[in-house]
């Protein structure tokens, strides 16, 4: 097996580096095709979220994939210093751990499993997921389910969205008199809207390029929907701004925030940028009345979450070790299958030829006992000729390894059964 995982995540790279190498849905098919076109690459899959970008490849060299990622980032050589490279059983362990939420910024968070399924589906549609990646990710999803069923790693899960709301509480004592402006209409914004509603937010505004998607999030909530091009007009109304889009470039501009603060008479604004690449111009952090946080600033909330779940995580890791061992054993059996099929095919061909000769002799009136003895002698001779010759050659060369393997294989007296 030549499975390679190469990528970066929230532990190895800050957001300003991670945002340089993001594969959105529209970019993914072309990227997968390019990746599959690298020398030696037989299979390929890309996972790209706000916290990680990882390439899963079969048959690739780390140097080829690393060079490709650097080129995809616009040639930023600094990105190479942030990459990790994982191979073989460790790569399997990594995939299982990621799916179970053990490698997430928030320990046990469930969103990553859906993101992995999306990545796998994209690779299938692009035709870059072959037998090994199919087997790996089908097992990965089963392991994640087992971990969540047999441990409490996901109990009372703290999502990135809820962690952001906890951070906002450090700025606002309560939310009932405040307005929140949510930018985007993905899963993260949907979670944020529900959390804010549960916390008693006074008013919600959801801005998105497609108002249909925003309206689905707003359904059943005290929320109004606006188009993304009206964002600057409504920004002065917002006490809290949470943005998570998949758009390139800044969605919330520095100049628009400056104007909004003037109109608000410099009442404070809490702004949380959950997007990678970032939605909010980072210069906004320099404005006196703005509390701007990125997804990397949620670490303190995450650390508290990790301490609460570490015991369950230890149980989950033991389960994953069992599954890694089982997966690798199954791969070894799979790797041996072609040799087993060839061996059986040769033996069956020998049997069929000997049996046909025996039937011919019986039809010619030869005694049955003589025919059966000849059949047994022929089968024994033909089946053992090749291994006997190989053993003699090995013995003449002073190689005892083949004899030991034969003793194990045929369970002769040289090795206990």
Coordinates of C-alpha atoms in Angstrom, one line a residue:
X1 CA 0.0 0.0 0.0
X2 CA 1.3 3.5 -0.9
X3 CA -1.2 5.7 0.8
X4 CA 0.0 9.3 1.4
X5 CA -1.7 12.1 3.3
X6 CA -0.1 15.5 2.8
X7 CA -1.6 18.8 4.0
X8 CA -1.8 21.5 6.7
X9 CA -4.3 22.3 9.4
X10 CA -5.1 24.7 12.3
X11 CA -2.2 23.3 14.3
X12 CA 0.5 23.7 11.6
X13 CA -0.6 26.9 9.8
X14 CA -2.3 30.1 10.9
X15 CA -5.4 31.3 9.0
X16 CA -3.4 33.7 6.8
X17 CA -1.5 30.7 5.4
X18 CA -4.5 28.3 5.3
X19 CA -6.5 30.8 3.2
X20 CA -3.9 30.6 0.4
X21 CA -4.8 27.0 -0.4
X22 CA -8.5 26.4 -0.3
X23 CA -10.4 24.3 -2.8
X24 CA -14.0 25.4 -3.1
X25 CA -16.7 23.2 -4.8
X26 CA -16.2 25.0 -8.1
X27 CA -12.4 24.5 -8.0
X28 CA -12.4 20.9 -6.8
X29 CA -13.0 18.9 -10.0
X30 CA -10.2 20.6 -11.9
X31 CA -7.8 20.3 -8.9
X32 CA -8.6 16.6 -8.6
X33 CA -7.9 16.1 -12.3
X34 CA -4.6 17.9 -12.1
X35 CA -3.6 16.0 -9.0
X36 CA -4.5 12.7 -10.7
X37 CA -2.3 13.7 -13.6
X38 CA 0.9 13.9 -11.4
X39 CA 3.5 11.2 -12.1
X40 CA 2.7 8.0 -10.3
X41 CA -0.7 9.2 -8.8
X42 CA -3.2 6.4 -9.2
X43 CA -6.0 7.8 -6.9
X44 CA -6.6 11.2 -5.3
X45 CA -9.0 12.9 -2.9
X46 CA -8.9 16.5 -1.5
X47 CA -10.3 17.6 1.9
X48 CA -10.6 21.3 2.2
X49 CA -12.3 23.0 5.1
X50 CA -11.7 26.2 7.1
X51 CA -9.3 24.3 9.4
X52 CA -7.5 22.0 7.0
X53 CA -6.5 21.2 3.4
X54 CA -5.3 17.6 2.9
X55 CA -4.5 15.5 -0.1
X56 CA -5.1 11.8 0.1
X57 CA -3.1 10.1 -2.7
X58 CA -2.2 6.6 -3.8
X59 CA 1.1 6.0 -5.6
X60 CA 2.3 9.6 -5.2
X61 CA 5.6 10.9 -3.8
X62 CA 5.4 13.5 -1.1
X63 CA 7.7 15.8 -3.2
X64 CA 5.3 15.8 -6.1
X65 CA 2.2 16.5 -4.1
X66 CA 4.0 19.2 -2.0
X67 CA 5.2 20.9 -5.1
X68 CA 1.7 20.8 -6.6
X69 CA 0.2 22.3 -3.4
X70 CA 2.7 25.1 -3.3
X71 CA 2.0 25.9 -7.0
X72 CA -1.7 25.9 -6.3
X73 CA -1.2 28.4 -3.5
X74 CA 0.4 30.8 -5.9
X75 CA 3.9 29.7 -5.4
X76 CA 4.2 30.6 -1.7
X77 CA 7.3 28.6 -0.6
X78 CA 6.4 29.3 3.1
X79 CA 3.5 27.0 2.8
X80 CA 5.8 24.0 2.4
X81 CA 7.1 24.6 5.9
X82 CA 3.5 24.1 7.3
X83 CA 2.8 20.8 5.5
X84 CA 2.7 17.4 7.3
X85 CA 3.3 14.1 5.5
X86 CA 1.8 10.9 6.8
X87 CA 2.1 7.5 5.1
X88 CA 1.0 3.9 5.5
X89 CA -0.8 2.8 8.7
X90 CA -0.3 6.3 10.2
X91 CA -2.3 7.7 7.2
X92 CA -5.1 5.3 8.0
X93 CA -5.0 6.3 11.6
X94 CA -5.1 9.9 10.7
X95 CA -8.1 9.5 8.4
X96 CA -10.0 7.6 11.2
X97 CA -9.1 10.3 13.8
X98 CA -10.1 13.2 11.6
X99 CA -13.5 11.6 10.9
X100 CA -14.1 10.9 14.6
X101 CA -13.4 14.6 15.4
X102 CA -10.2 13.8 17.3
X103 CA -8.0 16.0 15.1
X104 CA -10.5 19.0 15.1
X105 CA -10.0 22.4 16.7
X106 CA -13.1 21.5 18.8
X107 CA -12.6 17.9 20.0
X108 CA -15.4 15.7 18.9
X109 CA -17.1 18.2 16.6
X110 CA -19.4 16.4 14.2
X111 CA -19.3 18.7 11.1
X112 CA -16.0 17.3 9.8
X113 CA -17.6 13.9 9.1
X114 CA -20.0 15.6 6.6
X115 CA -17.2 17.5 5.1
X116 CA -15.2 14.2 4.6
X117 CA -18.3 12.6 2.9
X118 CA -18.5 15.6 0.6
X119 CA -14.8 15.3 -0.3
X120 CA -15.3 11.5 -1.0
X121 CA -18.3 12.2 -3.1
X122 CA -16.4 14.8 -5.1
X123 CA -13.6 12.3 -5.7
X124 CA -16.0 9.6 -6.9
X125 CA -17.7 12.0 -9.3
X126 CA -14.3 13.1 -10.6
X127 CA -13.3 9.5 -11.1
X128 CA -10.2 9.9 -8.9
X129 CA -11.2 7.5 -6.0
X130 CA -10.2 4.0 -6.8
X131 CA -10.3 0.7 -4.9
X132 CA -7.9 1.8 -2.0
X133 CA -9.5 5.2 -1.3
X134 CA -13.0 3.6 -1.6
X135 CA -12.1 1.0 0.9
X136 CA -10.4 3.5 3.2
X137 CA -13.2 6.0 3.3
X138 CA -16.0 3.5 3.6
X139 CA -14.1 2.1 6.7
X140 CA -13.5 5.7 7.9
X141 CA -17.2 6.5 8.0
X142 CA -17.9 3.2 9.8
X143 CA -15.2 4.0 12.4
X144 CA -16.6 7.5 13.0
X145 CA -20.0 6.0 13.6
X146 CA -18.5 3.4 16.0
X147 CA -16.7 6.1 18.0
X148 CA -19.8 8.2 18.3
X149 CA -21.9 5.2 19.3
X150 CA -19.5 3.7 21.8
X151 CA -18.2 6.9 23.4
X152 CA -19.5 10.2 24.6
X153 CA -17.0 12.2 22.5
X154 CA -19.8 14.1 20.8
X155 CA -22.1 14.5 23.8
X156 CA -23.2 18.2 24.3
X157 CA -21.0 19.0 21.3
X158 CA -19.5 22.5 21.2
X159 CA -19.4 23.7 17.5
X160 CA -17.2 26.4 16.1
X161 CA -20.4 28.5 15.9
X162 CA -21.3 28.0 19.6
X163 CA -17.8 28.7 20.6
X164 CA -18.0 32.0 18.7
X165 CA -21.2 32.9 20.6
X166 CA -19.4 32.2 23.9
X167 CA -16.7 34.6 22.8
X168 CA -19.3 37.3 21.9
X169 CA -20.6 37.0 25.5
X170 CA -17.4 38.5 26.6
X171 CA -18.3 41.7 24.8
X172 CA -22.1 41.7 25.4
X173 CA -23.7 40.7 28.7
X174 CA -27.0 39.8 26.9
X175 CA -28.2 39.5 23.3
X176 CA -31.9 40.5 23.7
X177 CA -31.3 44.2 22.7
X178 CA -28.8 43.5 19.9
X179 CA -28.9 42.8 16.2
X180 CA -26.8 40.1 14.6
X181 CA -25.8 40.2 10.9
X182 CA -24.9 36.8 9.5
X183 CA -23.1 36.7 6.2
X184 CA -23.4 33.4 4.2
X185 CA -25.9 30.6 4.1
X186 CA -23.9 27.5 4.8
X187 CA -24.0 25.0 7.6
X188 CA -21.9 27.2 9.9
X189 CA -24.2 30.2 9.5
X190 CA -27.2 28.0 10.0
X191 CA -25.8 26.7 13.3
X192 CA -24.9 30.3 14.4
X193 CA -28.4 31.5 13.6
X194 CA -29.9 28.7 15.8
X195 CA -27.5 29.3 18.6
X196 CA -28.2 33.1 18.6
X197 CA -31.9 32.5 18.6
X198 CA -31.6 30.1 21.5
X199 CA -29.6 32.8 23.3
X200 CA -32.4 35.3 22.8
X201 CA -30.9 37.5 20.2
X202 CA -33.1 40.6 19.5
X203 CA -32.9 40.5 15.7
X204 CA -31.2 38.5 13.0
X205 CA -30.3 39.7 9.5
X206 CA -29.0 37.0 7.0
X207 CA -27.1 38.2 4.0
X208 CA -26.3 36.0 1.1
X209 CA -25.8 36.1 -2.7
X210 CA -28.7 33.6 -3.0
X211 CA -31.7 34.7 -1.0
X212 CA -33.3 31.3 -1.4
X213 CA -30.7 29.6 0.7
X214 CA -30.8 32.4 3.3
X215 CA -34.6 32.2 3.5
X216 CA -34.3 28.5 4.4
X217 CA -32.1 29.3 7.3
X218 CA -34.4 32.2 8.4
X219 CA -37.4 30.0 8.4
X220 CA -38.9 29.8 11.9
X221 CA -36.5 32.5 13.2
X222 CA -37.0 36.2 13.9
X223 CA -34.8 36.9 10.9
X224 CA -34.9 39.1 7.8
X225 CA -33.0 38.3 4.6
X226 CA -31.0 40.7 2.4
X227 CA -28.8 40.3 -0.7
X228 CA -25.1 40.4 -0.3
X229 CA -24.8 43.6 -2.3
X230 CA -26.9 45.4 0.3
X231 CA -24.5 44.4 3.1
X232 CA -22.8 47.8 3.5
X233 CA -26.2 49.5 3.9
X234 CA -27.3 47.2 6.8
X235 CA -23.9 47.0 8.5
X236 CA -24.5 50.0 10.8
X237 CA -27.4 48.1 12.4
X238 CA -25.3 45.1 13.4
X239 CA -23.9 44.7 16.9
X240 CA -22.6 41.2 16.1
X241 CA -21.3 40.2 12.7
X242 CA -20.6 36.6 11.9
X243 CA -19.3 35.8 8.4
X244 CA -18.7 32.5 6.7
X245 CA -18.8 32.4 2.9
X246 CA -16.8 30.6 0.4
X247 CA -16.1 33.6 -1.7
X248 CA -12.6 34.8 -2.7
X249 CA -11.6 38.2 -1.5
X250 CA -13.0 40.3 1.3
X251 CA -16.8 40.4 1.6
X252 CA -16.8 43.0 4.4
X253 CA -14.5 45.9 3.4
X254 CA -12.5 48.2 5.7
X255 CA -14.1 51.3 4.4
X256 CA -17.6 50.0 5.0
X257 CA -16.8 49.2 8.6
X258 CA -15.4 52.7 9.1
X259 CA -18.6 54.2 7.8
X260 CA -20.7 51.9 9.9
X261 CA -18.9 52.9 13.1
X262 CA -19.4 56.6 12.3
X263 CA -23.1 56.0 11.8
X264 CA -23.3 53.9 15.0
X265 CA -21.6 56.8 16.9
X266 CA -18.8 54.3 17.7
X267 CA -20.9 51.8 19.7
X268 CA -18.8 48.6 19.8
X269 CA -19.2 45.9 17.2
X270 CA -18.3 42.2 17.7
X271 CA -17.1 40.6 14.4
X272 CA -16.3 36.9 13.9
X273 CA -14.7 35.8 10.7
X274 CA -15.2 32.0 10.3
X275 CA -14.2 31.9 6.7
X276 CA -11.0 30.6 5.1
X277 CA -10.0 32.6 3.0
X278 CA -11.1 35.5 5.3
X279 CA -14.2 37.4 4.6
X280 CA -13.4 40.5 6.7
X281 CA -10.5 42.8 5.8
X282 CA -8.0 42.1 8.6
X283 CA -7.3 45.9 8.9
X284 CA -10.6 46.1 10.7
X285 CA -8.9 44.7 13.8
X286 CA -7.1 48.1 14.1
X287 CA -10.3 50.0 14.6
X288 CA -10.8 51.1 18.2
X289 CA -14.5 50.1 18.5
X290 CA -14.3 46.7 16.8
X291 CA -13.6 43.4 18.4
X292 CA -12.6 41.2 15.4
X293 CA -11.8 37.5 15.9
X294 CA -10.9 34.9 13.3
X295 CA -11.5 31.2 13.6
X296 CA -8.0 30.8 15.1
X297 CA -9.0 33.1 18.0
X298 CA -11.4 30.5 19.3
X299 CA -8.6 28.4 20.8
X300 CA -9.2 29.2 24.4
X301 CA -12.8 28.1 24.2
X302 CA -11.6 25.0 22.3
X303 CA -9.0 24.2 25.0
X304 CA -11.7 24.2 27.7
X305 CA -13.7 21.8 25.5
X306 CA -10.7 19.5 25.1
X307 CA -10.2 19.1 28.8
X308 CA -13.8 18.2 29.3
X309 CA -13.6 15.4 26.6
X310 CA -10.1 14.1 26.9
X311 CA -11.2 10.9 28.8
X312 CA -13.7 10.0 26.0
X313 CA -11.1 10.8 23.5
X314 CA -8.7 8.3 25.0
X315 CA -11.5 5.6 24.6
X316 CA -12.0 6.7 21.1
X317 CA -8.3 6.4 20.3
X318 CA -8.2 2.8 21.6
X319 CA -11.2 2.0 19.3
X320 CA -9.4 3.6 16.4
X321 CA -6.2 1.5 17.1
X322 CA -8.3 -1.7 16.9
X323 CA -9.8 -0.5 13.6
X324 CA -6.4 0.5 12.1
X325 CA -5.1 -3.0 12.9
X326 CA -8.1 -4.7 11.3
X327 CA -7.9 -2.4 8.2
X328 CA -4.2 -3.1 7.7
X329 CA -4.8 -6.9 8.1
X330 CA -7.6 -6.8 5.5
X331 CA -5.3 -4.9 3.1
X332 CA -2.6 -7.6 3.4
X333 CA -5.2 -10.2 2.6
X334 CA -6.3 -8.1 -0.4
X335 CA -2.7 -7.8 -1.5
X336 CA -2.2 -11.6 -1.4
X337 CA -5.5 -12.3 -3.3
X338 CA -4.0 -12.1 -6.8
X339 CA -1.3 -14.6 -5.9
X340 CA -3.9 -16.9 -4.3
X341 CA -6.1 -16.7 -7.4
X342 CA -3.2 -17.5 -9.7
X343 CA -2.1 -20.4 -7.6
X344 CA -5.7 -21.8 -7.5
X345 CA -6.1 -21.3 -11.2
X346 CA -2.9 -23.2 -11.9
X347 CA -4.0 -26.1 -9.6
X348 CA -7.4 -26.2 -11.2
X349 CA -5.9 -26.3 -14.7
X350 CA -3.7 -29.2 -13.7
X351 CA -6.6 -31.0 -12.1
X352 CA -8.8 -30.6 -15.2
X353 CA -6.1 -31.9 -17.5
X354 CA -5.4 -34.9 -15.3
X355 CA -9.1 -35.6 -14.9
X356 CA -9.7 -35.4 -18.7
X357 CA -6.9 -37.9 -19.2
X358 CA -8.4 -40.2 -16.6
X359 CA -11.8 -40.1 -18.2
X360 CA -10.2 -40.9 -21.6
X361 CA -8.5 -43.9 -20.1
X362 CA -11.7 -45.2 -18.5
X363 CA -13.6 -44.7 -21.8
X364 CA -10.9 -46.8 -23.4
X365 CA -11.6 -49.7 -21.0
X366 CA -8.6 -49.2 -18.7
X367 CA -9.1 -50.7 -15.1
X368 CA -10.6 -48.1 -12.7
X369 CA -8.0 -48.8 -10.0
X370 CA -5.1 -48.3 -12.4
X371 CA -6.7 -45.1 -13.7
X372 CA -7.2 -43.7 -10.2
X373 CA -3.6 -44.6 -9.2
X374 CA -2.3 -42.9 -12.3
X375 CA -4.5 -39.8 -11.6
X376 CA -3.2 -39.5 -8.1
X377 CA 0.4 -39.9 -9.2
X378 CA 0.0 -37.4 -12.0
X379 CA -1.6 -34.8 -9.7
X380 CA 1.1 -35.2 -7.0
X381 CA 3.9 -34.9 -9.6
X382 CA 2.5 -31.9 -11.4
X383 CA 1.4 -29.9 -8.4
X384 CA 4.7 -30.4 -6.5
X385 CA 7.1 -30.1 -9.4
X386 CA 7.5 -26.3 -9.4
X387 CA 7.8 -25.9 -5.6
X388 CA 10.2 -28.9 -5.4
X389 CA 12.4 -27.4 -8.1
X390 CA 12.5 -24.0 -6.4
X391 CA 13.3 -25.6 -3.0
X392 CA 16.3 -27.6 -4.5
X393 CA 17.6 -24.4 -6.2
X394 CA 17.3 -22.5 -2.9
X395 CA 19.1 -25.3 -1.0
X396 CA 22.0 -25.3 -3.6
X397 CA 22.3 -21.5 -3.1
X398 CA 22.4 -21.9 0.7
X399 CA 19.1 -20.0 1.1
X400 CA 17.1 -21.5 4.0
X401 CA 14.4 -18.8 3.9
X402 CA 12.3 -20.6 1.2
X403 CA 12.4 -23.9 3.0
X404 CA 11.2 -22.3 6.2
X405 CA 8.4 -20.5 4.3
X406 CA 7.4 -23.8 2.7
X407 CA 7.3 -25.5 6.1
X408 CA 4.9 -22.8 7.3
X409 CA 2.9 -22.9 4.1
X410 CA 2.4 -26.6 3.9
X411 CA 2.5 -27.2 7.6
X412 CA 5.2 -29.9 7.4
X413 CA 6.9 -31.5 10.4
X414 CA 9.5 -28.7 10.3
X415 CA 7.0 -26.2 11.8
X416 CA 4.2 -26.9 14.3
X417 CA 0.7 -26.6 12.8

